[in-house]
Structures are given as C-alpha cells and as structure tokens.
Amino acid sequence: MRKHIFNAGPSVLPVEVLKEASAAVVELNNSGQSILEISHRGQTFEGMIAEAKSLVKELLGLGDDYDVLFLQGGASMQFCMVPMNFLNQNETAAYVDTGTWSSKAIKEAKLFGKVDVLASSKAENFNHIPKGYEIPKTAKYFHITTNNTIYGTQFHSYPESPVLYVADMSSDFLSREINAQQFDFIYAGAQKNVGPAGATLVILKKELLKKIDKTLPSMLDYRVYAENDSLYNTPAVFSIYVCLLTLRWIKKTGLKTIEKINDAKASAIYAAIDRNPLYNGHSAKEDRSKMNVTFTLSKPELEDAFDEACAKADIVGVKGHRSVGGFRASIYNALPLESVHVLCAVMDDFAKKHG
Ligand SMILES: *Cc1c(COP(=O)(O)O)cnc(C)c1O
C-alpha cells in the first residue's frame, strides 16, 4: 500500500508520473530502448528538453526573453554559481537571511564579493520573514529564498527590487501562480515540487548572460549552458524526463487548481495546530508556509509517541529538521488532500488522548 508521503525532499510525486516513468525505464514509447539507455544527443531527448523548457515558461507566464536551463549540483551549486557569474570582488550583493538555505547562499557569495545582509530573522530562530528594509540601488543583485523549507516560512508577497532580482524557489516552485516576470533569475532543485533529485532548474532573463564579464570554468558558466541548450555535457537524462512528466501533470491539472488544493492542505493542518494546545506552530501566522508546516509539541516527551501514531497511520516523513525540532509536514504539489486529512485526524486524535 502507498504511504502518505510528507518527505521534505526528495518528496512525493504523482502516481501517474511514477507509473509512466517506470514503464519508460523498461521501454520508452515502443522505441526498443529504455529511457536510461537513450543518448542525450538526438531528437528524442532534445525534444524532451525543449518541451520541458517551454512548459516551465508557459506555467510561469514567461516569454522568449527568458531561458530555462537544466543543471546538476542541486540548488546548493547555485549558491556559488550565482555570485561566481554575477558578482565581482569590489561589488556588493544584498541578501535576506531567512534560514539555513539563505545562510548557505550568503556564505558562498562571500567567496566572490561583498555581501550586505539586509535583514535576518536568525535571532528568532527564523520564525518569520523580515520586512521593512531597503534594497540599496548600488547592490549588484538582491537575493531571497521564497520558501524556507526547514523553518516553514514563506514570502506571501515579494518585495520590489530596484536591482537584478534573484530567487531560490526550490521548495515552492510552481506551487502557486506568481508574477515571475518580477524576477531576473530563479533557481530550484527539482526534488521538491517538480521531479526527482538530480536536476536543477535555472530560469533567467537572456540579457543577463551578456552581463557576465569574466572567464569561468565551462561547467560553472551560465553562458555555456545557454549556448548548448543544457547539453554541453551529459545532463541528468532520467531526472529531466521525470520533470517533463511532472510538468505535463501540472499543466493538465492546472496551476490554479494545484494552488487551491495546496491552500486547502495548508489550512487544514494549520487549523489542527491552532485548535489543539498540544501543538505549537513555529512560524509567525502571517508568514506560514503552504509547503512545509512546522510545529512542536507543548509536551516534548510525547514526540516518540506522536511518531508512532503517524507510523501507524502509514504517514512518513513528518519528523522535523534538527534545527527546529518537533515535526514538519511537507505538503508539496503531488501530496493528495486525503493524506492531509489522515494527518489531521491523527493530530486531533493524539491531542484528545494526550492533551
Ligand atoms: C532543498 C533546498 C536547497 C538545497 O537543495 P539541493 O538540491 O539539495 O542542493 C536549497 N534551497 C532550498 C530553499 C531548498 O529547499
């Protein structure tokens, strides 16, 4: 029986995508070859990359002034590639520090230039999204992490940036309708909302490529990926293929519909937290993430028992990250609403017994 998969990443994928992908592992569309055996050079895979690119642009509402690249190395590689390509030693990049992933991005940027941390919620264990700072017009770029996977906070509106705007959208990519044109550069590891581990998506304004003014190692140079349609070397063929299937699923379902279901899932769990004093939400209410719901127990000694209650209900992946403790329910696109109902029933039931 399939479990209720609340894993933070790699994470739940649509069952129909898993079925199609597993059939393609045996044989891709009557081609006599597995998806694992085809060349990355040739019409079949080039067609897949082209379709995946155009779906990403369509779903984000972006036109031909943007390019979509597929890279490896995870979102973490982007922490260094962004400053490596766009920041020089004597220049300053502006970051908002909203958690572990932002902090790691800041650390890497410092290797290449100066970093101005405009705001941080670190002193409050990243339980909110800082507001009310000014973005200096002299900054080379401005960087945010739109959803903080570990702490369970999310930007529900994006500050306006007067400078090149960079966003790590790894954990809320294509989970809702956004005005993507606001951003010049978006990156996301696939393994949260759009596919398996192994592929990283970069969406950037093409004109940015002209602003890169240094010699870089080929594999760390966005221009090389763009000029070669992400086929400079062997890309993560299977991972990109599963991303394509997931993107088709998102389009077929409709981003608006997915957003509505995601809203319903998040509201249901937050309501369970709010009606039971046993649970304490980690995030400030106005910044609560609709992708990762974090909470602790007001009786921490019951954590193992709560884990057991979840396991009994076939729920996996709700153990919290060590930096927050407690629990985290990741409720990405492909997680069915029914799974959330199962979790909420366990939460209510457990609170009744132990509250
Ligand atoms: C998971 C995650 C990362 C790191 O992704 P990797 O692909 O493991 O490098 C970075 N940023 C955010 C927001 C994430 O959720």
XYZ file of C-alpha atoms in Angstrom, residues 65-327:
263
model
C 13.184 36.956 -23.157
C 13.775 34.183 -20.620
C 15.783 30.988 -20.957
C 15.407 27.763 -18.973
C 18.495 25.713 -18.154
C 18.901 22.269 -16.621
C 21.945 21.828 -14.439
C 23.260 19.410 -11.841
C 24.745 20.015 -8.419
C 21.436 20.870 -6.758
C 20.213 24.249 -5.632
C 23.331 24.298 -3.459
C 25.510 24.628 -6.559
C 23.541 27.757 -7.439
C 24.591 29.290 -4.119
C 28.087 29.636 -5.598
C 27.292 29.860 -9.321
C 25.123 32.959 -8.945
C 27.848 35.087 -7.310
C 30.551 33.461 -9.410
C 28.800 34.639 -12.582
C 27.319 37.948 -11.456
C 29.370 39.332 -8.561
C 32.861 40.809 -8.672
C 35.268 41.309 -5.755
C 34.588 45.022 -5.356
C 30.797 44.681 -5.720
C 28.101 44.058 -3.116
C 25.185 41.644 -3.282
C 22.161 42.073 -0.999
C 20.618 39.047 0.727
C 17.738 38.468 3.124
C 18.613 35.757 5.621
C 15.535 33.640 6.280
C 17.072 30.324 7.252
C 19.601 27.604 6.585
C 19.422 27.829 2.801
C 19.767 31.613 2.704
C 22.651 31.406 5.163
C 24.415 28.907 2.940
C 23.862 31.108 -0.108
C 25.332 34.070 1.797
C 28.372 32.049 2.817
C 29.149 31.161 -0.799
C 28.579 34.702 -2.091
C 31.214 35.978 0.336
C 33.797 33.979 -1.605
C 33.268 36.180 -4.644
C 32.430 39.681 -3.396
C 30.873 41.666 -0.614
C 27.563 40.701 0.955
C 25.087 43.030 2.581
C 22.630 41.051 4.729
C 19.704 43.484 4.649
C 17.627 41.641 7.225
C 17.677 38.398 9.172
C 15.271 36.531 11.416
C 18.072 34.419 12.849
C 17.727 35.807 16.411
C 14.174 34.379 16.497
C 15.212 31.030 15.037
C 13.919 32.135 11.623
C 10.283 32.058 12.696
C 9.221 34.909 10.387
C 10.058 36.732 7.175
C 11.748 40.072 7.947
C 10.081 43.132 6.449
C 10.717 46.851 6.221
C 14.282 47.016 4.903
C 15.501 48.978 1.942
C 17.257 47.406 -1.014
C 20.223 49.591 -1.989
C 20.257 50.620 -5.643
C 24.002 50.091 -5.621
C 23.692 46.355 -4.959
C 24.691 44.102 -7.842
C 21.740 41.864 -7.126
C 19.125 41.106 -4.467
C 18.585 37.507 -3.313
C 15.690 35.895 -1.433
C 14.649 32.348 -0.555
C 10.933 32.364 -1.351
C 10.051 29.404 0.885
C 12.063 28.266 3.854
C 11.808 24.518 3.745
C 13.314 23.884 7.175
C 11.619 26.619 9.224
C 8.264 26.624 7.456
C 8.058 30.292 6.486
C 7.232 31.715 3.066
C 7.144 35.095 1.337
C 3.467 35.751 0.615
C 4.316 38.911 -1.248
C 7.626 39.723 -2.816
C 9.440 42.980 -2.090
C 10.072 45.101 -5.179
C 13.708 45.123 -6.155
C 15.371 48.057 -7.913
C 18.266 45.767 -8.883
C 18.739 42.370 -10.509
C 16.356 40.064 -8.653
C 17.423 36.504 -7.755
C 15.234 33.931 -6.026
C 15.830 30.443 -4.684
C 12.393 28.882 -5.267
C 13.440 25.284 -4.634
C 10.621 24.423 -2.279
C 7.692 26.395 -3.676
C 8.471 26.316 -7.390
C 5.267 26.009 -9.449
C 3.165 25.541 -6.328
C 1.067 28.660 -6.985
C 0.571 31.401 -9.516
C 3.160 34.146 -9.185
C 4.306 37.126 -11.159
C 7.533 35.505 -12.313
C 8.415 38.449 -14.537
C 9.320 40.304 -11.369
C 12.408 38.105 -11.181
C 15.501 38.146 -13.357
C 16.826 34.841 -12.114
C 15.042 31.900 -10.472
C 16.573 28.602 -9.426
C 15.116 25.443 -7.965
C 16.251 21.931 -7.211
C 13.723 19.623 -8.882
C 13.254 17.235 -5.977
C 10.659 19.227 -4.048
C 7.875 20.072 -6.443
C 8.783 19.096 -9.984
C 10.691 15.861 -10.116
C 13.293 13.553 -8.621
C 16.724 14.565 -7.346
C 19.419 15.145 -9.941
C 18.177 18.099 -11.964
C 18.258 21.775 -11.052
C 16.257 24.347 -12.957
C 17.539 27.821 -13.710
C 15.243 30.382 -15.315
C 16.946 33.589 -16.292
C 16.488 36.695 -18.404
C 18.579 36.155 -21.518
C 20.049 39.656 -21.324
C 21.777 38.689 -18.056
C 24.108 36.439 -19.987
C 25.611 39.489 -21.659
C 26.420 40.962 -18.259
C 28.774 38.155 -17.296
C 32.190 39.701 -17.804
C 34.680 37.102 -16.710
C 36.286 33.863 -17.732
C 34.785 30.955 -15.842
C 35.162 27.181 -15.777
C 32.795 25.932 -18.500
C 30.676 23.823 -16.188
C 30.094 26.814 -13.892
C 29.326 29.320 -16.644
C 25.647 30.002 -17.427
C 26.601 31.103 -20.942
C 27.877 27.608 -21.708
C 24.596 26.003 -20.607
C 22.550 28.528 -22.589
C 24.624 28.246 -25.783
C 24.425 24.456 -25.669
C 20.758 24.104 -24.682
C 21.827 22.466 -21.416
C 23.627 19.793 -23.446
C 27.248 20.850 -23.049
C 27.878 17.604 -21.208
C 25.639 14.670 -20.324
C 22.698 16.050 -18.355
C 20.608 14.129 -15.801
C 18.548 12.482 -18.563
C 16.195 10.435 -16.400
C 15.649 13.189 -13.878
C 14.824 15.696 -16.618
C 12.457 13.170 -18.188
C 10.560 12.754 -14.911
C 10.476 16.548 -14.560
C 8.882 16.690 -18.002
C 6.211 14.184 -16.970
C 5.552 16.169 -13.785
C 5.354 19.452 -15.696
C 2.794 17.864 -18.041
C 0.853 16.766 -14.961
C 0.948 20.292 -13.520
C -0.293 21.722 -16.812
C -3.058 19.131 -17.135
C -4.188 19.692 -13.550
C -3.839 23.451 -13.863
C -1.636 25.624 -11.674
C -4.708 27.425 -10.309
C -6.265 24.143 -9.235
C -2.985 22.987 -7.706
C -2.733 26.260 -5.793
C -6.279 25.820 -4.466
C -5.555 22.283 -3.281
C -2.266 23.416 -1.734
C -4.146 26.177 0.111
C -6.705 23.667 1.379
C -3.973 21.289 2.575
C -2.096 24.031 4.418
C -5.256 25.490 6.007
C -6.323 22.059 7.264
C -3.039 21.352 9.069
C -2.714 24.867 10.496
C -6.284 24.605 11.755
C -5.388 21.347 13.523
C -2.396 23.094 15.105
C -4.466 26.092 16.168
C -7.360 24.157 17.724
C -5.135 21.861 19.782
C -2.974 23.483 22.507
C -0.705 20.435 22.317
C 0.748 21.769 19.035
C 2.745 24.963 18.611
C 3.289 26.302 15.112
C 6.863 27.514 14.598
C 6.157 30.232 12.038
C 4.508 33.586 12.678
C 0.953 33.243 11.338
C 1.290 35.765 8.519
C 4.392 34.044 7.145
C 3.255 30.439 7.408
C 4.491 28.273 4.572
C 1.975 26.480 2.401
C 4.616 23.875 1.533
C 6.276 22.966 4.836
C 4.225 23.086 8.026
C 6.451 23.099 11.131
C 5.253 22.510 14.677
C 6.464 21.304 18.040
C 4.621 19.598 20.882
C 3.998 21.512 24.089
C 4.833 18.202 25.776
C 8.088 17.258 24.024
C 8.232 13.974 25.930
C 5.383 12.800 23.687
C 7.384 13.111 20.463
C 8.159 9.411 20.133
C 4.517 8.554 20.786
C 3.402 11.025 18.101
C 5.900 9.487 15.681
C 4.400 6.095 16.422
C 0.848 7.339 15.889
C 1.890 8.694 12.484
C 3.649 5.481 11.509
C 0.561 3.502 12.459
C -1.491 5.620 10.051
C 1.043 4.995 7.237
C 2.342 8.553 7.448
C 6.034 9.002 6.633
C 8.410 11.953 6.678
C 6.951 14.202 9.403
C 9.953 14.158 11.729
C 11.168 17.760 11.991
C 14.580 19.051 10.940
C 17.018 19.182 13.851
C 17.206 22.998 13.693
C 13.539 23.414 14.656
C 12.886 20.055 16.318
C 9.367 18.733 16.565
C 7.623 17.967 13.304
